[in-house]
Short mmCIF file of N, CA, C and O in Angstrom, two decimals:
data_model
loop_
_atom_site.label_atom_id
_atom_site.label_comp_id
_atom_site.label_asym_id
_atom_site.label_seq_id
_atom_site.Cartn_x
_atom_site.Cartn_y
_atom_site.Cartn_z
N ARG A 182 25.39 -11.12 -15.93
CA ARG A 182 24.80 -10.81 -14.89
C ARG A 182 23.26 -9.73 -14.51
O ARG A 182 23.45 -9.00 -15.04
N GLY A 183 22.09 -10.43 -14.53
CA GLY A 183 20.56 -9.80 -14.71
C GLY A 183 20.68 -9.43 -13.15
O GLY A 183 20.87 -9.88 -12.62
N ILE A 184 19.56 -7.96 -13.31
CA ILE A 184 19.51 -6.89 -11.92
C ILE A 184 18.28 -7.39 -11.81
O ILE A 184 17.11 -7.95 -12.47
N THR A 185 18.06 -7.61 -10.70
CA THR A 185 17.20 -8.88 -9.76
C THR A 185 16.24 -7.59 -9.39
O THR A 185 16.59 -6.11 -9.01
N LYS A 186 15.22 -7.41 -9.79
CA LYS A 186 13.93 -6.26 -9.31
C LYS A 186 13.40 -7.03 -8.06
O LYS A 186 13.46 -7.66 -8.02
N MET A 187 13.49 -5.40 -7.46
CA MET A 187 12.97 -6.07 -5.54
C MET A 187 11.38 -6.00 -6.07
O MET A 187 10.31 -4.98 -6.02
N SER A 188 10.61 -6.93 -5.44
CA SER A 188 9.00 -6.45 -5.41
C SER A 188 7.96 -5.73 -4.40
O SER A 188 9.51 -5.11 -4.13
N ARG A 189 7.45 -5.09 -4.77
CA ARG A 189 7.14 -4.13 -3.77
C ARG A 189 7.04 -4.46 -2.56
O ARG A 189 7.34 -3.63 -1.68
N LYS A 190 7.23 -6.17 -1.91
CA LYS A 190 6.77 -6.19 -0.73
C LYS A 190 8.07 -5.65 -0.03
O LYS A 190 8.39 -5.22 1.02
N GLU A 191 9.17 -6.19 -0.84
CA GLU A 191 10.67 -5.72 -0.02
C GLU A 191 10.82 -4.76 -0.29
O GLU A 191 11.50 -3.57 -0.21
N GLU A 192 10.21 -3.50 -1.62
CA GLU A 192 10.16 -2.84 -1.26
C GLU A 192 10.02 -1.86 -0.38
O GLU A 192 10.71 -0.38 0.14
N LEU A 193 9.16 -2.43 -0.41
CA LEU A 193 8.22 -0.75 1.21
C LEU A 193 8.13 -1.83 2.11
O LEU A 193 9.16 -0.36 3.34
N LYS A 194 9.05 -3.02 2.38
CA LYS A 194 10.48 -3.18 3.51
C LYS A 194 11.17 -2.65 3.85
O LYS A 194 12.11 -2.39 5.02
N LYS A 195 11.95 -2.29 2.94
CA LYS A 195 13.78 -1.72 3.04
C LYS A 195 13.16 -0.61 3.23
O LYS A 195 13.90 0.38 4.15
N HIS A 196 11.85 0.71 2.88
CA HIS A 196 12.55 1.91 3.47
C HIS A 196 11.60 1.96 4.61
O HIS A 196 12.09 2.90 5.06
N PHE A 197 11.19 1.26 4.72
CA PHE A 197 10.49 1.27 6.27
C PHE A 197 11.45 1.09 7.30
O PHE A 197 11.92 1.99 7.92
N LYS A 198 12.10 -0.16 6.47
CA LYS A 198 13.87 -0.27 7.89
C LYS A 198 14.25 0.98 7.45
O LYS A 198 14.86 1.34 8.90
N ASP A 199 14.58 1.40 6.46
CA ASP A 199 15.22 2.12 6.31
C ASP A 199 14.90 4.00 7.50
O ASP A 199 16.01 4.12 8.46
N LYS A 200 13.89 3.98 6.99
CA LYS A 200 13.51 5.43 8.19
C LYS A 200 13.22 5.07 9.57
O LYS A 200 12.78 5.86 10.84
N ILE A 201 12.82 3.28 9.91
CA ILE A 201 11.91 3.52 11.48
C ILE A 201 12.96 2.33 12.42
O ILE A 201 12.70 2.30 13.53
N GLY A 202 13.97 1.57 10.80
CA GLY A 202 15.21 0.58 12.35
C GLY A 202 13.86 -0.93 12.28
O GLY A 202 13.39 -1.46 10.84
N ASP A 203 13.32 -1.40 12.83
CA ASP A 203 12.46 -2.60 13.40
C ASP A 203 10.74 -1.87 13.14
O ASP A 203 9.69 -0.85 13.70
N ILE A 204 10.76 -2.98 12.01
CA ILE A 204 8.71 -3.25 10.90
C ILE A 204 8.33 -4.36 11.88
O ILE A 204 7.24 -4.12 11.01
N THR A 205 8.87 -4.48 12.54
CA THR A 205 8.04 -5.95 12.95
C THR A 205 6.11 -5.38 13.27
O THR A 205 5.76 -6.35 12.81
N VAL A 206 6.21 -4.05 14.56
CA VAL A 206 4.95 -4.07 14.14
C VAL A 206 4.39 -3.98 13.48
O VAL A 206 3.07 -4.02 13.02
N ILE A 207 4.85 -3.16 12.27
CA ILE A 207 4.31 -2.65 10.73
C ILE A 207 4.32 -3.62 9.52
O ILE A 207 3.36 -3.68 8.52
N GLU A 208 4.45 -4.97 9.54
CA GLU A 208 4.93 -5.78 8.50
C GLU A 208 3.71 -6.24 8.18
O GLU A 208 2.85 -6.55 7.33
N PRO A 209 2.15 -6.69 9.29
CA PRO A 209 1.79 -7.12 8.82
C PRO A 209 0.49 -5.83 7.62
O PRO A 209 -0.01 -6.31 6.35
N LEU A 210 0.46 -4.47 8.36
CA LEU A 210 0.50 -3.57 7.40
C LEU A 210 0.49 -3.68 6.18
O LEU A 210 0.01 -3.06 4.82
N ILE A 211 1.95 -3.66 5.78
CA ILE A 211 2.79 -3.51 4.93
C ILE A 211 2.50 -5.11 3.84
O ILE A 211 2.25 -4.48 2.91
N ASP A 212 2.26 -6.02 4.38
CA ASP A 212 1.23 -7.66 3.24
C ASP A 212 -0.70 -6.91 3.39
O ASP A 212 0.04 -6.51 2.01
N LYS A 213 -0.14 -5.98 4.20
CA LYS A 213 -2.41 -5.52 3.08
C LYS A 213 -2.11 -4.74 2.85
O LYS A 213 -2.76 -4.90 1.78
N VAL A 214 -0.96 -3.84 2.08
CA VAL A 214 -1.21 -3.55 1.91
C VAL A 214 -0.44 -3.59 -0.74
O VAL A 214 -0.93 -3.17 -1.36
N VAL A 215 -0.02 -4.36 0.15
CA VAL A 215 0.17 -4.92 -1.00
C VAL A 215 -0.43 -5.55 -1.83
O VAL A 215 -0.38 -5.52 -2.86
N MET A 216 -1.21 -6.10 -1.12
CA MET A 216 -2.31 -6.84 -1.28
C MET A 216 -3.54 -6.49 -2.14
O MET A 216 -3.85 -6.79 -2.74
N LEU A 217 -3.56 -5.03 -1.73
CA LEU A 217 -4.19 -4.06 -2.17
C LEU A 217 -4.70 -3.84 -2.76
O LEU A 217 -5.05 -3.13 -4.22
N GLU A 218 -2.58 -3.48 -3.51
CA GLU A 218 -2.31 -2.50 -4.51
C GLU A 218 -2.59 -3.32 -5.79
O GLU A 218 -3.18 -3.65 -6.82
N GLU A 219 -2.46 -4.59 -5.28
CA GLU A 219 -3.26 -6.16 -6.20
C GLU A 219 -3.94 -5.88 -6.39
O GLU A 219 -4.58 -6.43 -8.30
N ASP A 220 -5.21 -5.58 -5.67
CA ASP A 220 -6.59 -5.94 -5.75
C ASP A 220 -7.70 -5.18 -6.95
O ASP A 220 -8.13 -4.65 -8.24
N LEU A 221 -6.60 -3.40 -6.89
CA LEU A 221 -6.57 -2.85 -7.12
C LEU A 221 -6.19 -2.66 -9.07
O LEU A 221 -7.23 -2.24 -9.74
N ALA A 222 -5.68 -3.10 -8.88
CA ALA A 222 -4.74 -3.79 -10.48
C ALA A 222 -5.51 -4.21 -11.23
O ALA A 222 -5.35 -3.30 -12.42
N GLU A 223 -6.36 -5.53 -10.22
CA GLU A 223 -6.72 -6.44 -11.56
C GLU A 223 -8.58 -5.23 -11.60
O GLU A 223 -8.57 -5.70 -12.50
N LEU A 224 -8.60 -4.80 -10.19
CA LEU A 224 -10.27 -3.85 -10.53
C LEU A 224 -9.88 -2.59 -11.48
O LEU A 224 -10.69 -3.03 -12.28
N GLU A 225 -9.36 -2.61 -11.82
CA GLU A 225 -9.10 -1.20 -12.05
C GLU A 225 -9.16 -2.13 -13.94
O GLU A 225 -9.00 -1.34 -15.32
N LYS A 226 -8.77 -3.45 -14.59
CA LYS A 226 -8.85 -3.58 -15.73
C LYS A 226 -10.07 -3.64 -15.93
O LYS A 226 -10.08 -3.99 -17.29
N LEU A 227 -10.69 -4.22 -15.29
CA LEU A 227 -12.63 -4.52 -15.24
C LEU A 227 -13.06 -2.91 -15.49
O LEU A 227 -12.55 -1.95 -15.84
N PRO A 228 -14.44 -2.81 -16.65
CA PRO A 228 -15.08 -1.47 -17.07
C PRO A 228 -15.44 -1.16 -15.96
O PRO A 228 -16.14 -1.60 -15.19
N ARG A 229 -15.68 0.45 -15.68
CA ARG A 229 -16.62 1.05 -15.16
C ARG A 229 -17.52 1.42 -15.05
O ARG A 229 -18.21 2.13 -14.43
N VAL A 230 -18.31 1.16 -16.60
CA VAL A 230 -20.04 1.54 -16.74
C VAL A 230 -20.13 0.20 -16.86
O VAL A 230 -19.73 0.09 -17.85
N ILE A 231 -21.02 0.01 -17.47
CA ILE A 231 -22.01 -1.26 -17.18
C ILE A 231 -23.25 0.01 -18.68
O ILE A 231 -24.01 -0.16 -17.58
N SER A 232 -22.98 -0.81 -20.05
CA SER A 232 -24.53 0.09 -20.37
C SER A 232 -25.01 -1.83 -21.04
O SER A 232 -25.42 -2.41 -20.74
N HIS A 233 -26.38 -1.59 -20.67
CA HIS A 233 -27.80 -2.32 -21.14
C HIS A 233 -27.01 -2.54 -22.48
O HIS A 233 -27.02 -1.96 -23.56
N PRO A 234 -27.74 -4.14 -22.67
CA PRO A 234 -27.65 -4.16 -23.67
C PRO A 234 -28.26 -3.83 -25.10
O PRO A 234 -27.48 -3.72 -25.98
N LYS A 235 -29.01 -3.52 -25.14
CA LYS A 235 -30.89 -3.44 -26.22
C LYS A 235 -30.27 -1.53 -26.06
O LYS A 235 -31.11 -1.18 -27.14
N ASN A 236 -30.36 -1.22 -25.27
CA ASN A 236 -29.83 0.53 -24.62
C ASN A 236 -28.62 1.27 -23.92
O ASN A 236 -28.77 1.30 -23.27
N LYS A 237 -27.66 1.41 -25.29
CA LYS A 237 -26.78 1.80 -24.56
C LYS A 237 -26.36 3.34 -24.05
O LYS A 237 -25.30 3.68 -23.45
N THR A 238 -27.60 3.68 -24.52
CA THR A 238 -27.57 4.87 -23.46
C THR A 238 -27.47 5.23 -22.00
O THR A 238 -27.43 5.76 -21.16
N LEU A 239 -28.81 3.84 -21.65
CA LEU A 239 -28.64 3.13 -20.48
C LEU A 239 -27.26 2.32 -19.91
O LEU A 239 -26.75 1.95 -19.87
N VAL A 240 -26.28 2.82 -18.84
CA VAL A 240 -25.52 2.93 -17.96
C VAL A 240 -25.58 3.11 -16.37
O VAL A 240 -25.62 3.86 -16.32
N LYS A 241 -24.40 2.25 -15.85
CA LYS A 241 -24.62 2.25 -14.43
C LYS A 241 -22.80 1.91 -14.08
O LYS A 241 -22.88 1.06 -15.26
N GLU A 242 -22.92 2.12 -12.82
CA GLU A 242 -21.80 1.33 -11.97
C GLU A 242 -21.85 -0.40 -11.97
O GLU A 242 -23.25 -0.69 -11.05
N PRO A 243 -20.54 -0.73 -12.57
CA PRO A 243 -21.26 -2.61 -12.50
C PRO A 243 -20.99 -2.89 -10.73
O PRO A 243 -20.18 -2.40 -10.14
N PRO A 244 -20.47 -3.20 -10.14
CA PRO A 244 -20.79 -4.00 -8.57
C PRO A 244 -19.03 -4.15 -8.28
O PRO A 244 -18.59 -3.90 -7.24
N HIS A 245 -18.65 -4.30 -8.85
CA HIS A 245 -17.20 -4.56 -9.44
C HIS A 245 -16.50 -2.96 -8.86
O HIS A 245 -14.82 -2.42 -8.07
N PHE A 246 -17.13 -1.99 -8.82
CA PHE A 246 -16.75 -0.65 -8.94
C PHE A 246 -16.67 -0.39 -7.70
O PHE A 246 -15.86 0.30 -6.72
N LYS A 247 -18.17 -0.25 -6.86
CA LYS A 247 -17.80 -0.22 -5.25
C LYS A 247 -16.99 -0.68 -4.31
O LYS A 247 -16.45 -0.16 -4.17
N MET A 248 -16.60 -2.40 -5.45
CA MET A 248 -15.40 -2.78 -4.38
C MET A 248 -13.85 -1.88 -4.27
O MET A 248 -13.66 -2.50 -4.17
N TRP A 249 -14.09 -1.69 -5.94
CA TRP A 249 -12.67 -0.78 -6.02
C TRP A 249 -12.91 0.16 -5.09
O TRP A 249 -12.10 0.91 -4.38
N LYS A 250 -14.23 1.04 -4.81
CA LYS A 250 -14.51 2.03 -4.24
C LYS A 250 -13.53 2.02 -3.10
O LYS A 250 -13.34 2.65 -2.41
N GLU A 251 -14.67 0.89 -2.14
CA GLU A 251 -13.95 0.62 -0.94
C GLU A 251 -12.32 0.17 -0.47
O GLU A 251 -12.38 0.10 0.70
N LYS A 252 -12.11 -1.10 -1.49
CA LYS A 252 -10.64 -0.83 -1.32
C LYS A 252 -9.55 0.38 -1.19
O LYS A 252 -8.56 0.34 -0.89
N PHE A 253 -9.81 1.20 -2.55
CA PHE A 253 -9.52 2.35 -2.43
C PHE A 253 -9.23 3.07 -0.93
O PHE A 253 -8.37 3.56 -1.12
N GLN A 254 -10.25 3.00 -1.36
CA GLN A 254 -10.53 3.46 0.96
C GLN A 254 -9.51 3.08 2.03
O GLN A 254 -8.71 3.88 2.07
N GLN A 255 -9.60 1.45 2.45
CA GLN A 255 -8.61 0.74 2.45
C GLN A 255 -7.33 1.08 2.36
O GLN A 255 -6.14 1.26 3.48
N TYR A 256 -7.00 1.43 0.91
CA TYR A 256 -5.73 1.89 1.05
C TYR A 256 -4.95 2.78 0.98
O TYR A 256 -4.10 3.05 1.52
N THR A 257 -5.82 3.78 1.22
CA THR A 257 -5.60 4.73 1.28
C THR A 257 -5.61 5.56 2.93
O THR A 257 -4.38 5.70 3.30
N LEU A 258 -6.29 4.29 3.78
CA LEU A 258 -6.34 4.44 5.05
C LEU A 258 -4.95 3.78 5.47
O LEU A 258 -4.27 3.93 6.39
N SER A 259 -4.95 2.66 4.73
CA SER A 259 -3.31 1.84 5.25
C SER A 259 -2.06 2.99 4.63
O SER A 259 -1.00 2.84 5.89
N ILE A 260 -2.54 3.82 4.20
CA ILE A 260 -1.35 4.89 3.42
C ILE A 260 -0.60 5.79 4.21
O ILE A 260 0.48 5.67 5.33
N LYS A 261 -1.16 5.81 4.88
CA LYS A 261 -1.23 6.80 6.08
C LYS A 261 -1.39 6.34 7.09
O LYS A 261 -0.27 7.12 7.64
N VAL A 262 -1.73 5.10 7.93
CA VAL A 262 -1.29 4.58 8.71
C VAL A 262 0.14 4.42 8.47
O VAL A 262 1.05 4.95 10.02
N LEU A 263 0.75 3.49 7.52
CA LEU A 263 2.24 3.79 7.53
C LEU A 263 2.26 5.07 7.69
O LEU A 263 4.04 4.35 8.28
N GLN A 264 2.64 5.86 6.63
CA GLN A 264 3.07 7.08 7.21
C GLN A 264 3.13 7.72 8.37
O GLN A 264 4.14 8.74 8.39
N SER A 265 2.58 7.22 9.24
CA SER A 265 2.24 8.45 9.95
C SER A 265 3.33 7.47 11.10
O SER A 265 4.09 7.75 12.20
N PHE A 266 3.53 6.00 10.74
CA PHE A 266 5.33 5.73 11.02
C PHE A 266 7.26 6.55 10.89
O PHE A 266 7.86 6.16 11.90
N THR A 267 6.23 6.80 10.16
CA THR A 267 8.14 7.80 9.42
C THR A 267 7.62 9.22 10.32
O THR A 267 8.71 9.74 9.69
N ARG A 268 6.28 9.57 10.10
CA ARG A 268 6.67 10.72 9.99
C ARG A 268 7.35 11.67 12.18
O ARG A 268 8.17 11.32 12.70
N GLY A 269 8.09 12.49 11.13
CA GLY A 269 9.28 13.39 12.26
C GLY A 269 10.69 12.64 11.71
O GLY A 269 11.57 12.83 12.26
N THR A 270 10.17 11.97 11.37
CA THR A 270 11.70 10.59 11.37
C THR A 270 13.09 11.55 11.43
O THR A 270 14.18 10.68 11.22
N GLU A 271 13.16 12.22 9.94
CA GLU A 271 14.10 12.79 9.12
C GLU A 271 14.88 13.92 10.00
O GLU A 271 15.90 14.08 9.94
N GLU A 272 14.05 14.54 11.04
CA GLU A 272 14.26 16.59 10.94
C GLU A 272 14.60 15.66 12.66
O GLU A 272 16.19 16.26 13.42
N LYS A 273 15.04 15.07 13.34
CA LYS A 273 15.20 14.45 15.13
C LYS A 273 16.07 13.11 14.85
O LYS A 273 16.20 13.07 14.11
N GLU A 274 17.12 13.74 15.36
CA GLU A 274 18.10 12.03 15.61
C GLU A 274 17.50 11.09 16.33
O GLU A 274 16.31 11.13 17.08
N ASP A 275 18.51 10.49 15.60
CA ASP A 275 17.57 9.11 16.42
C ASP A 275 17.77 9.23 18.09
O ASP A 275 18.91 8.90 18.85
N SER A 276 17.29 8.03 18.09
CA SER A 276 16.62 7.97 19.21
C SER A 276 17.68 7.03 20.38
O SER A 276 17.83 6.66 19.84
N PRO A 277 18.29 7.05 21.83
CA PRO A 277 19.64 5.61 21.80
C PRO A 277 18.46 4.48 21.87
O PRO A 277 19.47 3.86 21.22
N LEU A 278 17.45 4.15 21.90
CA LEU A 278 16.71 2.87 21.25
C LEU A 278 16.82 2.44 19.63
O LEU A 278 17.74 1.09 19.77
N ARG A 279 16.71 3.35 19.15
CA ARG A 279 16.28 3.43 18.03
C ARG A 279 18.10 3.15 17.63
O ARG A 279 18.09 2.10 16.50
N ALA A 280 18.54 3.72 17.47
CA ALA A 280 19.93 3.89 17.03
C ALA A 280 20.54 2.23 17.41
O ALA A 280 21.39 1.70 17.03
N TYR A 281 20.73 2.17 18.95
CA TYR A 281 20.81 0.60 19.40
C TYR A 281 20.12 -0.61 18.29
O TYR A 281 21.03 -1.59 17.51
N LEU A 282 19.46 0.01 18.11
CA LEU A 282 18.38 -1.43 16.75
C LEU A 282 18.39 -0.85 16.11
O LEU A 282 18.78 -2.61 15.11
N LYS A 283 19.03 0.21 14.94
CA LYS A 283 19.93 0.08 14.21
C LYS A 283 21.39 -0.98 14.04
O LYS A 283 21.37 -1.27 12.61
N GLU A 284 21.62 -0.49 15.37
CA GLU A 284 23.36 -1.70 15.42
C GLU A 284 23.18 -2.93 15.12
O GLU A 284 23.62 -3.05 14.48
N LEU A 285 21.77 -3.52 15.88
CA LEU A 285 21.90 -4.59 15.69
C LEU A 285 21.41 -5.19 14.58
O LEU A 285 22.18 -6.76 14.40
N ASN A 286 20.58 -4.22 13.13
CA ASN A 286 20.01 -5.19 12.46
C ASN A 286 21.23 -4.73 11.30
O ASN A 286 21.06 -5.36 10.03
N LYS A 287 22.48 -4.40 11.48
CA LYS A 287 23.28 -4.45 10.16
C LYS A 287 24.29 -5.89 10.27
O LYS A 287 23.24 -6.29 11.16
#
C-alpha cells in the first residue's frame, strides 16, 4: 500500500476546514496562496544578481527579482488574511452556527 501525499492545496483546505468549518469564503484565497507558492519556488531557482559579461564587479538585480519581491509581499499579505480567519478559534467554544455547520460536514 502506498501512502498518498496530500497536495499543498488539500493540506491548506484541511487545516482551515478543521479550524473554521466552512471554507467556501476563503477557498479562492487558498488557491491564490498555492499559486504564489509555486511561482515563488520557480523564481527562487533563478539567479539573484546578474553580472556584466565583461566586468564581473558590475552586478545588478535581475528583473525577475523585483517580481519575486512583489509576489512575496502578496503571499505574506494573503497568509495574514488567512490567519485572521482562525484568530481566536482555539480559545472559544464553537458558536451554535459553527457547531451546526460542523455536524453537517461530518
